[in-house]
mmCIF file of C-alpha atoms in Angstrom:
data_model
loop_
_atom_site.group_PDB
_atom_site.id
_atom_site.type_symbol
_atom_site.label_atom_id
_atom_site.label_comp_id
_atom_site.label_asym_id
_atom_site.label_seq_id
_atom_site.Cartn_x
_atom_site.Cartn_y
_atom_site.Cartn_z
ATOM 1 C CA MET A 1 30.146 -8.025 25.632
ATOM 2 C CA ALA A 2 28.467 -10.097 28.342
ATOM 3 C CA ILE A 3 24.697 -10.334 28.585
ATOM 4 C CA SER A 4 23.343 -7.689 30.981
ATOM 5 C CA THR A 5 19.972 -8.190 32.653
ATOM 6 C CA GLU A 6 19.784 -4.583 33.887
ATOM 7 C CA ILE A 7 17.612 -3.809 30.865
ATOM 8 C CA VAL A 8 14.846 -6.211 31.959
ATOM 9 C CA GLY A 9 11.673 -4.387 32.990
ATOM 10 C CA LYS A 10 12.656 -1.085 31.373
ATOM 11 C CA GLU A 11 10.466 0.694 28.825
ATOM 12 C CA PHE A 12 11.903 2.402 25.761
ATOM 13 C CA GLY A 13 10.384 4.844 23.310
ATOM 14 C CA PRO A 14 8.420 6.267 21.867
ATOM 15 C CA PHE A 15 9.498 4.830 18.546
ATOM 16 C CA VAL A 16 7.613 6.977 16.050
ATOM 17 C CA ARG A 17 6.316 5.988 12.629
ATOM 18 C CA GLU A 18 4.430 8.473 10.505
ATOM 19 C CA TYR A 19 2.809 6.671 7.609
ATOM 20 C CA THR A 20 0.445 7.117 4.683
ATOM 21 C CA PHE A 21 -1.467 4.642 2.538
ATOM 22 C CA LYS A 22 1.749 4.136 0.546
ATOM 23 C CA ASP A 23 3.407 2.495 3.553
ATOM 24 C CA LEU A 24 0.396 0.216 4.024
ATOM 25 C CA GLU A 25 0.769 -0.850 0.400
ATOM 26 C CA ILE A 26 4.533 -1.410 0.686
ATOM 27 C CA CYS A 27 3.942 -3.671 3.686
ATOM 28 C CA ALA A 28 1.348 -5.699 1.776
ATOM 29 C CA LEU A 29 3.596 -5.949 -1.297
ATOM 30 C CA GLY A 30 6.399 -7.149 0.987
ATOM 31 C CA CYS A 31 4.057 -9.979 1.985
ATOM 32 C CA ASN A 32 3.406 -10.841 -1.711
ATOM 33 C CA ALA A 33 -0.052 -9.291 -2.084
ATOM 34 C CA GLY A 34 -0.886 -8.830 -5.757
ATOM 35 C CA TYR A 35 1.846 -11.265 -6.819
ATOM 36 C CA ASP A 36 -0.081 -12.206 -9.962
ATOM 37 C CA GLY A 37 -1.595 -8.788 -10.605
ATOM 38 C CA GLU A 38 -5.026 -9.732 -9.257
ATOM 39 C CA THR A 39 -4.859 -11.621 -5.940
ATOM 40 C CA ASP A 40 -5.450 -9.605 -2.730
ATOM 41 C CA LEU A 41 -5.548 -6.263 -4.529
ATOM 42 C CA GLU A 42 -7.676 -4.845 -1.703
ATOM 43 C CA TYR A 43 -4.401 -4.353 0.219
ATOM 44 C CA VAL A 44 -2.684 -2.391 -2.559
ATOM 45 C CA ASN A 45 -5.472 -0.523 -4.369
ATOM 46 C CA GLU A 46 -6.131 2.838 -2.702
ATOM 47 C CA HIS A 47 -8.758 3.754 -5.382
ATOM 48 C CA ASP A 48 -8.275 7.500 -4.925
ATOM 49 C CA ALA A 49 -4.900 8.782 -3.746
ATOM 50 C CA ALA A 50 -6.509 11.991 -2.476
ATOM 51 C CA ASN A 51 -8.980 10.010 -0.383
ATOM 52 C CA PRO A 52 -7.497 6.500 -0.077
ATOM 53 C CA ASP A 53 -9.636 3.541 0.893
ATOM 54 C CA LEU A 54 -7.901 0.184 1.092
ATOM 55 C CA LYS A 55 -7.893 -2.824 3.384
ATOM 56 C CA VAL A 56 -4.989 -3.016 5.833
ATOM 57 C CA LEU A 57 -3.127 -6.288 6.169
ATOM 58 C CA PRO A 58 -2.943 -6.612 9.992
ATOM 59 C CA ILE A 59 0.732 -7.623 9.912
ATOM 60 C CA PHE A 60 1.411 -3.876 9.536
ATOM 61 C CA GLY A 61 1.234 -3.634 13.316
ATOM 62 C CA VAL A 62 4.243 -5.911 13.860
ATOM 63 C CA PRO A 63 6.971 -3.734 12.250
ATOM 64 C CA LEU A 64 5.804 -0.873 14.471
ATOM 65 C CA THR A 65 7.694 -2.832 17.153
ATOM 66 C CA VAL A 66 10.004 -5.096 15.135
ATOM 67 C CA HIS A 67 12.504 -2.873 13.326
ATOM 68 C CA GLU A 68 16.208 -2.114 13.441
ATOM 69 C CA GLU A 69 15.959 1.013 15.601
ATOM 70 C CA MET A 70 14.237 -0.959 18.349
ATOM 71 C CA THR A 71 16.614 -3.910 18.011
ATOM 72 C CA ARG A 72 19.699 -1.733 18.363
ATOM 73 C CA THR A 73 18.237 0.486 21.116
ATOM 74 C CA LEU A 74 17.395 -2.432 23.401
ATOM 75 C CA ASP A 75 21.017 -3.503 23.676
ATOM 76 C CA TYR A 76 21.639 -6.055 26.423
ATOM 77 C CA GLY A 77 25.122 -7.000 25.237
ATOM 78 C CA TYR A 78 24.217 -9.489 22.500
ATOM 79 C CA ASN A 79 26.081 -10.142 19.240
ATOM 80 C CA TYR A 80 23.960 -8.523 16.509
ATOM 81 C CA GLU A 81 25.506 -10.781 13.846
ATOM 82 C CA GLY A 82 23.770 -13.770 15.401
ATOM 83 C CA SER A 83 20.391 -12.145 16.039
ATOM 84 C CA LEU A 84 17.432 -14.027 14.540
ATOM 85 C CA HIS A 85 13.708 -13.468 14.930
ATOM 86 C CA TYR A 86 12.253 -16.365 16.952
ATOM 87 C CA GLY A 87 8.538 -15.589 16.973
ATOM 88 C CA PHE A 88 5.867 -13.002 17.590
ATOM 89 C CA GLU A 89 2.261 -12.456 18.631
ATOM 90 C CA ILE A 90 0.113 -9.478 17.763
ATOM 91 C CA LYS A 91 -3.169 -8.532 19.434
ATOM 92 C CA LEU A 92 -5.241 -6.021 17.484
ATOM 93 C CA HIS A 93 -7.432 -3.551 19.351
ATOM 94 C CA ALA A 94 -8.422 -0.821 16.862
ATOM 95 C CA PRO A 95 -8.298 -0.338 13.077
ATOM 96 C CA PHE A 96 -5.394 1.332 11.317
ATOM 97 C CA LYS A 97 -6.139 4.646 9.629
ATOM 98 C CA MET A 98 -5.061 5.450 6.077
ATOM 99 C CA ASN A 99 -2.455 7.807 7.542
ATOM 100 C CA ASP A 100 -1.350 8.374 11.102
ATOM 101 C CA ARG A 101 1.460 9.086 13.515
ATOM 102 C CA ILE A 102 1.994 5.995 15.658
ATOM 103 C CA GLU A 103 4.000 5.989 18.885
ATOM 104 C CA THR A 104 5.240 2.623 20.148
ATOM 105 C CA PHE A 105 6.609 1.996 23.630
ATOM 106 C CA VAL A 106 8.632 -1.208 24.040
ATOM 107 C CA THR A 107 9.330 -3.035 27.304
ATOM 108 C CA GLN A 108 12.164 -5.528 27.653
ATOM 109 C CA ASP A 109 10.210 -8.274 29.430
ATOM 110 C CA ALA A 110 12.793 -11.003 29.931
ATOM 111 C CA LEU A 111 16.105 -12.591 28.953
ATOM 112 C CA TYR A 112 16.520 -16.367 28.979
ATOM 113 C CA ASP A 113 19.523 -18.655 28.556
ATOM 114 C CA ARG A 114 18.948 -21.578 26.165
ATOM 115 C CA GLY A 115 22.424 -22.936 26.875
ATOM 116 C CA GLU A 116 25.863 -22.954 25.267
ATOM 117 C CA GLY A 117 25.561 -23.065 21.486
ATOM 118 C CA ARG A 118 21.783 -22.484 21.562
ATOM 119 C CA GLY A 119 21.665 -18.795 22.320
ATOM 120 C CA CYS A 120 20.055 -16.131 24.456
ATOM 121 C CA LEU A 121 16.288 -15.718 24.085
ATOM 122 C CA SER A 122 14.912 -12.196 24.432
ATOM 123 C CA LYS A 123 11.281 -11.186 24.906
ATOM 124 C CA GLN A 124 9.936 -7.670 24.304
ATOM 125 C CA THR A 125 6.421 -6.213 24.162
ATOM 126 C CA GLY A 126 5.498 -3.158 22.116
ATOM 127 C CA ARG A 127 2.332 -1.092 22.614
ATOM 128 C CA SER A 128 1.402 1.099 19.656
ATOM 129 C CA TYR A 129 -0.806 4.171 20.037
ATOM 130 C CA SER A 130 -2.546 6.211 17.363
ATOM 131 C CA SER A 131 -2.122 9.994 17.276
ATOM 132 C CA ASP A 132 -5.403 10.325 19.205
ATOM 133 C CA GLY A 133 -4.089 8.086 22.022
ATOM 134 C CA THR A 134 -5.949 4.921 20.996
ATOM 135 C CA LEU A 135 -4.139 1.644 21.678
ATOM 136 C CA VAL A 136 -4.052 0.118 18.195
ATOM 137 C CA CYS A 137 -2.109 -3.083 18.857
ATOM 138 C CA GLU A 138 0.224 -4.934 21.188
ATOM 139 C CA THR A 139 3.099 -6.989 19.795
ATOM 140 C CA GLU A 140 5.050 -9.559 21.777
ATOM 141 C CA THR A 141 8.271 -10.421 19.976
ATOM 142 C CA TRP A 142 11.039 -12.925 20.638
ATOM 143 C CA ASP A 143 14.617 -12.903 19.332
ATOM 144 C CA VAL A 144 17.258 -15.592 19.686
ATOM 145 C CA CYS A 145 20.883 -14.476 19.695
ATOM 146 C CA ILE A 146 22.634 -17.661 18.667
ATOM 147 C CA TYR A 147 26.155 -16.668 19.793
ATOM 148 C CA ASP A 148 25.151 -15.653 23.322
ATOM 149 C CA GLY A 149 24.002 -18.813 25.088
ATOM 150 C CA GLY A 150 25.535 -20.207 28.267
ATOM 151 C CA TRP A 151 25.666 -16.974 30.240
ATOM 152 C CA GLY A 152 23.989 -18.433 33.325
ATOM 153 C CA GLY A 153 20.533 -16.898 33.010
ATOM 154 C CA PRO A 154 17.120 -18.471 33.670
ATOM 155 C CA LYS A 155 15.798 -21.114 31.302
ATOM 156 C CA PRO A 156 12.918 -20.110 28.991
ATOM 157 C CA PRO A 157 9.389 -21.172 29.922
ATOM 158 C CA LYS A 158 7.579 -23.805 27.889
ATOM 159 C CA ASP A 159 5.114 -22.407 25.370
ATOM 160 C CA ILE A 160 3.162 -25.314 23.918
ATOM 161 C CA VAL A 161 0.597 -24.926 21.143
ATOM 162 C CA GLU A 162 -1.134 -28.193 20.276
ATOM 163 C CA MET A 163 -1.347 -28.824 16.532
ATOM 164 C CA PRO A 164 -4.165 -31.071 15.245
ATOM 165 C CA ASP A 165 -3.143 -34.563 14.151
ATOM 166 C CA ARG A 166 -5.325 -34.682 11.031
ATOM 167 C CA ALA A 167 -5.483 -33.361 7.513
ATOM 168 C CA PRO A 168 -5.796 -29.558 7.356
ATOM 169 C CA ASP A 169 -9.174 -27.951 6.727
ATOM 170 C CA ALA A 170 -7.693 -25.492 4.221
ATOM 171 C CA VAL A 171 -4.461 -25.261 2.234
ATOM 172 C CA VAL A 172 -3.206 -22.332 0.136
ATOM 173 C CA GLU A 173 -0.138 -22.732 -2.074
ATOM 174 C CA GLU A 174 1.947 -19.833 -3.370
ATOM 175 C CA THR A 175 5.486 -19.316 -4.647
ATOM 176 C CA MET A 176 7.551 -16.630 -2.955
ATOM 177 C CA PRO A 177 9.253 -14.354 -5.510
ATOM 178 C CA LEU A 178 12.979 -13.797 -5.350
ATOM 179 C CA ASN A 179 12.652 -10.083 -4.582
ATOM 180 C CA MET A 180 10.101 -10.253 -1.732
ATOM 181 C CA PRO A 181 12.697 -9.548 1.025
ATOM 182 C CA LEU A 182 13.938 -6.521 -0.911
ATOM 183 C CA ILE A 183 10.453 -5.008 -0.726
ATOM 184 C CA TYR A 184 9.801 -5.907 2.912
ATOM 185 C CA ARG A 185 13.130 -4.326 3.980
ATOM 186 C CA LEU A 186 11.460 -0.954 3.387
ATOM 187 C CA MET A 187 9.449 -1.561 6.576
ATOM 188 C CA GLY A 188 12.636 -0.949 8.589
ATOM 189 C CA ASP A 189 14.303 -4.355 8.995
ATOM 190 C CA TRP A 190 17.653 -3.701 7.295
ATOM 191 C CA HIS A 191 19.564 -6.798 8.461
ATOM 192 C CA GLN A 192 22.060 -7.886 5.785
ATOM 193 C CA GLN A 193 20.882 -11.508 5.965
ATOM 194 C CA HIS A 194 17.934 -10.445 3.786
ATOM 195 C CA ILE A 195 19.913 -8.887 0.919
ATOM 196 C CA ASP A 196 23.655 -9.647 0.975
ATOM 197 C CA PHE A 197 24.704 -12.936 -0.666
ATOM 198 C CA ALA A 198 28.211 -12.760 0.785
ATOM 199 C CA TYR A 199 26.748 -12.344 4.275
ATOM 200 C CA THR A 200 24.477 -15.389 4.060
ATOM 201 C CA GLU A 201 27.153 -17.566 2.449
ATOM 202 C CA GLN A 202 28.961 -17.435 5.795
ATOM 203 C CA THR A 203 26.003 -19.248 7.366
ATOM 204 C CA GLY A 204 25.844 -21.945 4.696
ATOM 205 C CA LEU A 205 22.701 -20.602 3.009
ATOM 206 C CA ALA A 206 22.483 -20.377 -0.764
ATOM 207 C CA ARG A 207 21.013 -16.875 -0.779
ATOM 208 C CA PRO A 208 19.546 -14.173 1.522
ATOM 209 C CA ILE A 209 16.470 -15.304 3.422
ATOM 210 C CA ALA A 210 12.950 -13.945 3.853
ATOM 211 C CA HIS A 211 11.980 -11.867 6.899
ATOM 212 C CA GLY A 212 10.075 -13.761 9.556
ATOM 213 C CA VAL A 213 7.468 -11.006 9.823
ATOM 214 C CA SER A 214 6.849 -10.992 6.070
ATOM 215 C CA LEU A 215 6.304 -14.758 6.257
ATOM 216 C CA GLY A 216 3.669 -13.983 8.875
ATOM 217 C CA GLY A 217 1.977 -11.531 6.519
ATOM 218 C CA PHE A 218 2.246 -14.011 3.633
ATOM 219 C CA THR A 219 0.455 -16.595 5.790
ATOM 220 C CA MET A 220 -1.993 -14.050 7.198
ATOM 221 C CA ARG A 221 -3.262 -13.297 3.682
ATOM 222 C CA HIS A 222 -4.050 -16.973 3.169
ATOM 223 C CA ILE A 223 -5.875 -17.253 6.494
ATOM 224 C CA ILE A 224 -8.031 -14.206 5.780
ATOM 225 C CA SER A 225 -8.935 -15.344 2.252
ATOM 226 C CA SER A 226 -9.812 -18.827 3.555
ATOM 227 C CA PHE A 227 -11.902 -17.964 6.622
ATOM 228 C CA PHE A 228 -13.068 -14.319 6.561
ATOM 229 C CA PRO A 229 -12.373 -13.064 3.023
ATOM 230 C CA GLY A 230 -12.330 -9.330 2.437
ATOM 231 C CA GLU A 231 -12.555 -8.543 6.166
ATOM 232 C CA PRO A 232 -9.000 -8.364 7.580
ATOM 233 C CA GLU A 233 -10.232 -5.948 10.239
ATOM 234 C CA ARG A 234 -11.895 -8.918 11.969
ATOM 235 C CA MET A 235 -8.525 -10.387 12.989
ATOM 236 C CA LYS A 236 -7.820 -10.053 16.716
ATOM 237 C CA ARG A 237 -4.821 -12.303 17.413
ATOM 238 C CA PHE A 238 -2.021 -13.841 15.369
ATOM 239 C CA LYS A 239 0.799 -15.827 16.949
ATOM 240 C CA THR A 240 3.578 -17.910 15.422
ATOM 241 C CA ARG A 241 7.054 -19.366 15.925
ATOM 242 C CA ILE A 242 9.695 -18.978 13.215
ATOM 243 C CA THR A 243 11.255 -22.435 13.065
ATOM 244 C CA SER A 244 13.343 -22.490 9.863
ATOM 245 C CA PRO A 245 14.476 -19.989 7.214
ATOM 246 C CA VAL A 246 12.803 -19.588 3.821
ATOM 247 C CA LEU A 247 14.811 -19.069 0.645
ATOM 248 C CA PRO A 248 12.960 -16.817 -1.822
ATOM 249 C CA GLY A 249 11.785 -18.720 -4.861
ATOM 250 C CA THR A 250 10.360 -21.535 -2.713
ATOM 251 C CA THR A 251 6.815 -22.777 -3.271
ATOM 252 C CA LEU A 252 5.065 -22.778 0.093
ATOM 253 C CA GLN A 253 1.814 -23.990 1.599
ATOM 254 C CA THR A 254 -0.152 -22.469 4.446
ATOM 255 C CA ARG A 255 -1.883 -25.369 6.185
ATOM 256 C CA MET A 256 -4.809 -24.437 8.414
ATOM 257 C CA TRP A 257 -6.859 -26.388 10.950
ATOM 258 C CA LYS A 258 -10.078 -24.982 12.355
ATOM 259 C CA VAL A 259 -10.294 -25.559 16.135
ATOM 260 C CA GLY A 260 -13.215 -23.259 17.018
ATOM 261 C CA ASP A 261 -15.815 -21.006 15.452
ATOM 262 C CA ASN A 262 -13.298 -18.175 15.116
ATOM 263 C CA GLU A 263 -9.936 -19.838 15.695
ATOM 264 C CA ILE A 264 -7.445 -21.858 13.671
ATOM 265 C CA ARG A 265 -4.012 -23.410 14.077
ATOM 266 C CA PHE A 266 -1.593 -23.079 11.169
ATOM 267 C CA GLN A 267 1.820 -23.938 9.719
ATOM 268 C CA LEU A 268 3.800 -22.610 6.760
ATOM 269 C CA VAL A 269 5.658 -25.441 5.013
ATOM 270 C CA ASP A 270 7.395 -26.257 1.738
ATOM 271 C CA ALA A 271 4.918 -27.545 -0.833
ATOM 272 C CA ASP A 272 6.899 -30.813 -0.988
ATOM 273 C CA ALA A 273 7.414 -31.094 2.782
ATOM 274 C CA ASP A 274 5.550 -34.405 3.009
ATOM 275 C CA GLU A 275 7.958 -36.008 0.542
ATOM 276 C CA THR A 276 11.171 -34.402 1.800
ATOM 277 C CA GLY A 277 10.425 -34.378 5.523
ATOM 278 C CA ALA A 278 11.399 -30.692 5.758
ATOM 279 C CA LYS A 279 10.302 -29.037 8.976
ATOM 280 C CA PRO A 280 7.855 -26.086 8.954
ATOM 281 C CA HIS A 281 9.059 -22.533 8.484
ATOM 282 C CA LEU A 282 6.284 -21.131 10.695
ATOM 283 C CA ASN A 283 4.863 -23.453 13.322
ATOM 284 C CA PHE A 284 2.599 -23.529 16.374
ATOM 285 C CA GLY A 285 0.473 -20.796 14.807
ATOM 286 C CA ILE A 286 -2.751 -19.431 16.279
ATOM 287 C CA CYS A 287 -5.138 -16.993 14.608
ATOM 288 C CA GLU A 288 -8.355 -15.677 16.171
ATOM 289 C CA TRP A 289 -10.967 -13.314 14.730
ATOM 290 C CA GLU A 290 -14.309 -11.860 15.706
#
């Protein structure tokens, strides 16, 4: 199929997610909370199942927009086999309840042509509302469809985030377990590149890769514990680009630079990136909190 721009400007939805504290915990586990049985248990310990009380990892707002139903519904003629998550930004407006019925409305904002062999870049924005009508979060998400470049569309705008040229102010190191993508898939991103070895072998990768959103949550945990521990509800903005895949089993570092009283820049890199010259997995990251 050819790329069709008729979808641009249209709103789709509502995409509905009814959740309980169990879904909040699954999301956190899919971002490696509690990996050693004791770290970041506030995201996975409900205390009393009849009256749960846990901290919500703010990444939970992203899969309200970024999931397979949305990806397949907003069909502008792309090749799904070559669809990769390119980046996202979430703005948080109200706290998540322990259980709720969330309705998300998604607008197809734009389609850009990166050129032959580089893909089509798609931008969508989701707005998620609690059952009482409260706007909980807004998520801007970008996908690159690597087989669909060169269709004659507009070029993407520049989006430059300056990264400090100095040693980071904080570094957290953690090894991603081999089964992390299998847990995060339960949030609704069922793409075979996260589970099927035969599928990823076609792309030259040794094994299925981690989800970009779960990498965001992985990094988000480190930012919270480093700058506002125990208070994830203070986060107001989280933005990142997904710049290279992560193979589960890799030891990673979140590198963080403070640039204001309540703002950092960040990258997620291999622990040995300085020696190997490997490029970041998440880059151009911004996090703001109140």
